[in-house]
Amino acid sequence: MKEKIDEAIIKSFERGSVAQELLDPLSLSNGAEYSIQRRAFVLSPQATVESVFNAYDPKTQEEFREGLTEAMKRWENGKLKPKIYTRLIYLCGDTENISALPLLIGTTKRKDLNLDKEDDSAVMRATIGTISWLNTYVNENTRKENIDHLKTLCYEPYYERYVGMMMNGICTFRPDEFPDLFPRFLEVFRQHPEYYVLDACIREAIRVVTPGKMNELLDRLADDARNLVEEQLLKQT
């Protein structure tokens, strides 16, 4: 049954984007297969993909997640285009599909993407961002494994474009890690300033760490790093 959902999800994404249309899994009358009915969908604070999906009964939710995971496995076999895989990854976040985490971790370990190409880079951004998002919904042991994995990637040259988002994803759960990760972020920024908007990254770090906690951590930063953070903190007062 989940293979039917798998095929329907991919076909639907080939026709459009979940950001514009809602994927609605409906059981056919004979219960033997599934189809995806696309409905016009306007995103608003009152109606999001997540809120509509959460209105489904638990059985339908789980079957859809299983089908989504099966669809994603086609990436490993080279049967998905990067744009389609990117959309599937984001849908994992929308549907809290933690069963796909091993596939997402696997994607980060495969160093076969050309990250100078926007479509390939989008896959990695979506993967890292969704791992960080799904960490909200997993148990403590899994979260620790995922965060430790992302922290390791921060120090590998292949992932330098994503150090900022990994730093902030890690600090969402481990704010005390900021003084250790921020120097690495600055090192990458100074080598590749085209990768980041510095002030925006620091503002996001302050948001996830919280201003109060960030003030407590300032003494653990070198002078140049502390000055950058203090500048953004002052702008928020």
Tab-separated table of C-alpha atoms in Angstrom:
chain	number	residue	atom	x	y	z
A	1	MET	CA	0.000	0.000	0.000
A	2	LYS	CA	2.777	2.444	0.857
A	3	GLU	CA	4.316	1.885	-2.590
A	4	LYS	CA	1.117	3.346	-4.087
A	5	ILE	CA	1.465	6.420	-1.891
A	6	ASP	CA	5.149	6.596	-2.873
A	7	GLU	CA	4.301	6.823	-6.565
A	8	ALA	CA	1.477	9.303	-6.019
A	9	ILE	CA	3.608	11.679	-3.952
A	10	ILE	CA	6.354	11.778	-6.576
A	11	LYS	CA	3.884	12.317	-9.435
A	12	SER	CA	2.239	15.122	-7.519
A	13	PHE	CA	5.566	16.869	-6.895
A	14	GLU	CA	6.427	16.544	-10.570
A	15	ARG	CA	3.287	18.594	-11.290
A	16	GLY	CA	3.690	21.250	-8.616
A	17	SER	CA	4.996	22.319	-5.237
A	18	VAL	CA	3.619	21.600	-1.798
A	19	ALA	CA	4.097	25.280	-1.020
A	20	GLN	CA	1.330	26.038	-3.527
A	21	GLU	CA	-0.889	22.999	-3.308
A	22	LEU	CA	-1.857	20.614	-0.567
A	23	LEU	CA	-1.143	16.917	-0.904
A	24	ASP	CA	-4.177	15.119	0.413
A	25	PRO	CA	-3.929	11.309	0.799
A	26	LEU	CA	-7.283	9.688	0.194
A	27	SER	CA	-8.100	5.990	0.434
A	28	LEU	CA	-10.034	4.709	-2.536
A	29	SER	CA	-13.317	2.912	-1.976
A	30	ASN	CA	-11.820	-0.545	-2.365
A	31	GLY	CA	-9.007	0.267	0.090
A	32	ALA	CA	-6.478	-1.350	-2.227
A	33	GLU	CA	-4.547	1.691	-3.309
A	34	TYR	CA	-4.053	5.379	-2.676
A	35	SER	CA	-4.045	8.474	-4.803
A	36	ILE	CA	-2.983	12.030	-4.096
A	37	GLN	CA	-5.686	14.582	-4.741
A	38	ARG	CA	-4.274	18.051	-5.244
A	39	ARG	CA	-6.329	20.909	-3.869
A	40	ALA	CA	-5.781	24.631	-4.288
A	41	PHE	CA	-4.245	25.787	-1.052
A	42	VAL	CA	-3.409	29.277	0.191
A	43	LEU	CA	-0.839	29.330	2.978
A	44	SER	CA	-1.834	31.451	5.958
A	45	PRO	CA	-1.236	31.458	9.729
A	46	GLN	CA	-4.574	29.675	10.113
A	47	ALA	CA	-4.025	27.044	7.412
A	48	THR	CA	-0.595	25.485	6.929
A	49	VAL	CA	0.504	22.168	5.472
A	50	GLU	CA	1.284	21.024	9.009
A	51	SER	CA	-2.080	21.988	10.449
A	52	VAL	CA	-4.019	20.329	7.644
A	53	PHE	CA	-1.906	17.178	7.858
A	54	ASN	CA	-2.404	17.064	11.620
A	55	ALA	CA	-6.145	17.014	11.051
A	56	TYR	CA	-5.862	13.580	9.438
A	57	ASP	CA	-6.499	10.504	11.542
A	58	PRO	CA	-3.331	8.859	12.971
A	59	LYS	CA	-3.537	5.845	10.650
A	60	THR	CA	-3.646	8.024	7.525
A	61	GLN	CA	-0.788	10.146	8.853
A	62	GLU	CA	1.423	7.135	9.463
A	63	GLU	CA	0.665	5.557	6.096
A	64	PHE	CA	1.484	8.825	4.369
A	65	ARG	CA	4.796	9.109	6.266
A	66	GLU	CA	5.695	5.542	5.289
A	67	GLY	CA	4.937	6.314	1.658
A	68	LEU	CA	6.997	9.496	1.854
A	69	THR	CA	9.972	7.574	3.244
A	70	GLU	CA	9.668	5.033	0.436
A	71	ALA	CA	9.586	7.850	-2.114
A	72	MET	CA	12.773	9.312	-0.668
A	73	LYS	CA	14.632	6.013	-1.009
A	74	ARG	CA	14.626	6.534	-4.766
A	75	TRP	CA	17.248	9.244	-4.277
A	76	GLU	CA	19.761	6.632	-3.153
A	77	ASN	CA	19.209	4.769	-6.428
A	78	GLY	CA	19.572	7.888	-8.557
A	79	LYS	CA	15.886	7.860	-9.538
A	80	LEU	CA	14.962	11.320	-8.245
A	81	LYS	CA	15.914	14.741	-9.547
A	82	PRO	CA	17.421	17.071	-6.936
A	83	LYS	CA	14.435	19.464	-7.021
A	84	ILE	CA	11.978	16.633	-6.331
A	85	TYR	CA	14.126	15.232	-3.522
A	86	THR	CA	14.400	18.685	-1.964
A	87	ARG	CA	10.605	18.978	-1.898
A	88	LEU	CA	10.278	15.537	-0.338
A	89	ILE	CA	12.758	16.536	2.369
A	90	TYR	CA	10.791	19.644	3.275
A	91	LEU	CA	7.597	17.586	3.332
A	92	CYS	CA	9.277	15.389	5.967
A	93	GLY	CA	9.520	18.453	8.161
A	94	ASP	CA	5.921	19.450	7.472
A	95	THR	CA	4.706	15.989	8.473
A	96	GLU	CA	7.165	15.367	11.347
A	97	ASN	CA	8.403	12.276	9.532
A	98	ILE	CA	11.145	11.159	11.919
A	99	SER	CA	11.291	7.727	10.262
A	100	ALA	CA	13.140	9.421	7.379
A	101	LEU	CA	15.984	10.625	9.600
A	102	PRO	CA	18.351	7.746	8.704
A	103	LEU	CA	17.902	8.659	5.027
A	104	LEU	CA	18.585	12.318	5.782
A	105	ILE	CA	21.704	11.486	7.802
A	106	GLY	CA	22.787	9.276	4.910
A	107	THR	CA	22.352	12.145	2.476
A	108	THR	CA	24.747	14.307	4.499
A	109	LYS	CA	27.335	11.537	4.458
A	110	ARG	CA	27.316	11.191	0.667
A	111	LYS	CA	29.836	13.673	-0.678
A	112	ASP	CA	28.729	13.260	-4.265
A	113	LEU	CA	26.771	16.502	-4.619
A	114	ASN	CA	28.269	19.389	-6.571
A	115	LEU	CA	27.543	22.105	-4.033
A	116	ASP	CA	28.469	24.821	-6.532
A	117	LYS	CA	25.230	23.931	-8.347
A	118	GLU	CA	22.143	25.505	-6.812
A	119	ASP	CA	19.957	22.388	-7.136
A	120	ASP	CA	22.535	20.221	-5.364
A	121	SER	CA	23.192	22.847	-2.719
A	122	ALA	CA	19.445	23.112	-2.108
A	123	VAL	CA	19.356	19.395	-1.327
A	124	MET	CA	22.015	19.816	1.353
A	125	ARG	CA	20.397	22.927	2.841
A	126	ALA	CA	17.042	21.178	3.037
A	127	THR	CA	18.600	18.057	4.545
A	128	ILE	CA	20.525	19.857	7.283
A	129	GLY	CA	17.614	22.151	8.070
A	130	THR	CA	15.134	19.286	8.286
A	131	ILE	CA	17.396	17.209	10.529
A	132	SER	CA	17.566	20.186	12.886
A	133	TRP	CA	13.794	20.666	12.731
A	134	LEU	CA	12.997	16.995	13.341
A	135	ASN	CA	15.269	16.994	16.396
A	136	THR	CA	12.307	18.577	18.175
A	137	TYR	CA	10.310	15.367	17.806
A	138	VAL	CA	12.839	12.621	18.613
A	139	ASN	CA	13.973	11.127	21.896
A	140	GLU	CA	17.009	12.464	23.729
A	141	ASN	CA	19.383	9.734	22.553
A	142	THR	CA	18.511	10.233	18.881
A	143	ARG	CA	18.744	13.998	19.266
A	144	LYS	CA	22.210	13.656	20.802
A	145	GLU	CA	23.372	11.452	17.917
A	146	ASN	CA	21.993	13.864	15.331
A	147	ILE	CA	23.516	16.931	16.982
A	148	ASP	CA	26.894	15.239	17.420
A	149	HIS	CA	26.788	14.330	13.714
A	150	LEU	CA	26.048	17.910	12.666
A	151	LYS	CA	28.783	19.211	14.947
A	152	THR	CA	31.285	16.923	13.230
A	153	LEU	CA	30.209	18.244	9.828
A	154	CYS	CA	30.888	21.816	10.957
A	155	TYR	CA	34.617	21.114	10.815
A	156	GLU	CA	34.679	19.389	7.418
A	157	PRO	CA	35.493	21.653	4.432
A	158	TYR	CA	32.821	20.051	2.222
A	159	TYR	CA	30.052	21.506	4.430
A	160	GLU	CA	31.433	25.019	4.956
A	161	ARG	CA	28.458	26.649	3.223
A	162	TYR	CA	26.202	25.290	5.956
A	163	VAL	CA	28.188	25.942	9.138
A	164	GLY	CA	25.949	28.878	10.042
A	165	MET	CA	22.720	26.897	9.872
A	166	MET	CA	24.301	23.911	11.612
A	167	MET	CA	25.619	26.148	14.391
A	168	ASN	CA	22.176	27.629	14.973
A	169	GLY	CA	20.470	24.243	14.687
A	170	ILE	CA	22.800	22.817	17.315
A	171	CYS	CA	22.476	25.836	19.600
A	172	THR	CA	18.700	25.534	19.565
A	173	PHE	CA	19.173	22.521	21.832
A	174	ARG	CA	22.661	23.194	23.187
A	175	PRO	CA	23.073	26.951	23.657
A	176	ASP	CA	26.271	26.424	25.636
A	177	GLU	CA	27.921	25.168	22.434
A	178	PHE	CA	27.787	28.647	20.863
A	179	PRO	CA	31.196	29.872	22.157
A	180	ASP	CA	32.795	26.748	20.664
A	181	LEU	CA	31.023	26.877	17.290
A	182	PHE	CA	31.016	30.619	16.615
A	183	PRO	CA	34.810	30.849	16.069
A	184	ARG	CA	34.510	28.108	13.450
A	185	PHE	CA	31.681	30.006	11.775
A	186	LEU	CA	33.796	33.198	11.724
A	187	GLU	CA	36.749	31.271	10.300
A	188	VAL	CA	34.609	30.078	7.391
A	189	PHE	CA	33.002	33.494	6.917
A	190	ARG	CA	36.381	35.213	6.651
A	191	GLN	CA	37.516	32.693	4.049
A	192	HIS	CA	34.221	32.723	2.144
A	193	PRO	CA	32.240	35.910	2.903
A	194	GLU	CA	30.012	35.150	-0.087
A	195	TYR	CA	28.501	32.227	1.826
A	196	TYR	CA	26.833	34.272	4.562
A	197	VAL	CA	25.136	37.501	5.574
A	198	LEU	CA	27.062	37.914	8.807
A	199	ASP	CA	24.643	40.116	10.742
A	200	ALA	CA	21.671	37.904	9.854
A	201	CYS	CA	23.470	34.772	11.056
A	202	ILE	CA	24.391	36.411	14.347
A	203	ARG	CA	20.832	37.684	14.857
A	204	GLU	CA	19.508	34.180	14.311
A	205	ALA	CA	22.054	32.803	16.780
A	206	ILE	CA	20.885	35.329	19.379
A	207	ARG	CA	17.281	34.301	18.720
A	208	VAL	CA	17.863	30.573	19.223
A	209	VAL	CA	20.263	30.967	22.146
A	210	THR	CA	18.065	33.796	23.567
A	211	PRO	CA	19.468	37.252	24.403
A	212	GLY	CA	19.680	36.515	28.110
A	213	LYS	CA	21.706	33.352	27.628
A	214	MET	CA	23.878	35.009	24.994
A	215	ASN	CA	24.845	37.721	27.452
A	216	GLU	CA	25.929	35.012	29.875
A	217	LEU	CA	28.145	33.453	27.184
A	218	LEU	CA	29.923	36.630	26.062
A	219	ASP	CA	32.859	36.173	28.433
A	220	ARG	CA	33.682	32.881	26.712
A	221	LEU	CA	34.221	34.620	23.351
A	222	ALA	CA	37.400	36.205	22.033
A	223	ASP	CA	37.326	39.989	21.788
A	224	ASP	CA	36.569	40.175	18.058
A	225	ALA	CA	33.774	37.610	18.293
A	226	ARG	CA	32.327	39.212	21.413
A	227	ASN	CA	32.236	42.627	19.730
A	228	LEU	CA	30.243	41.244	16.792
A	229	VAL	CA	27.675	39.651	19.066
A	230	GLU	CA	27.443	42.660	21.387
A	231	GLU	CA	26.786	44.918	18.409
A	232	GLN	CA	23.749	42.860	17.432
A	233	LEU	CA	22.555	42.568	21.029
A	234	LEU	CA	22.628	46.354	21.402
A	235	LYS	CA	20.498	46.726	18.278
A	236	GLN	CA	17.804	44.617	19.932
A	237	THR	CA	17.555	46.776	23.067
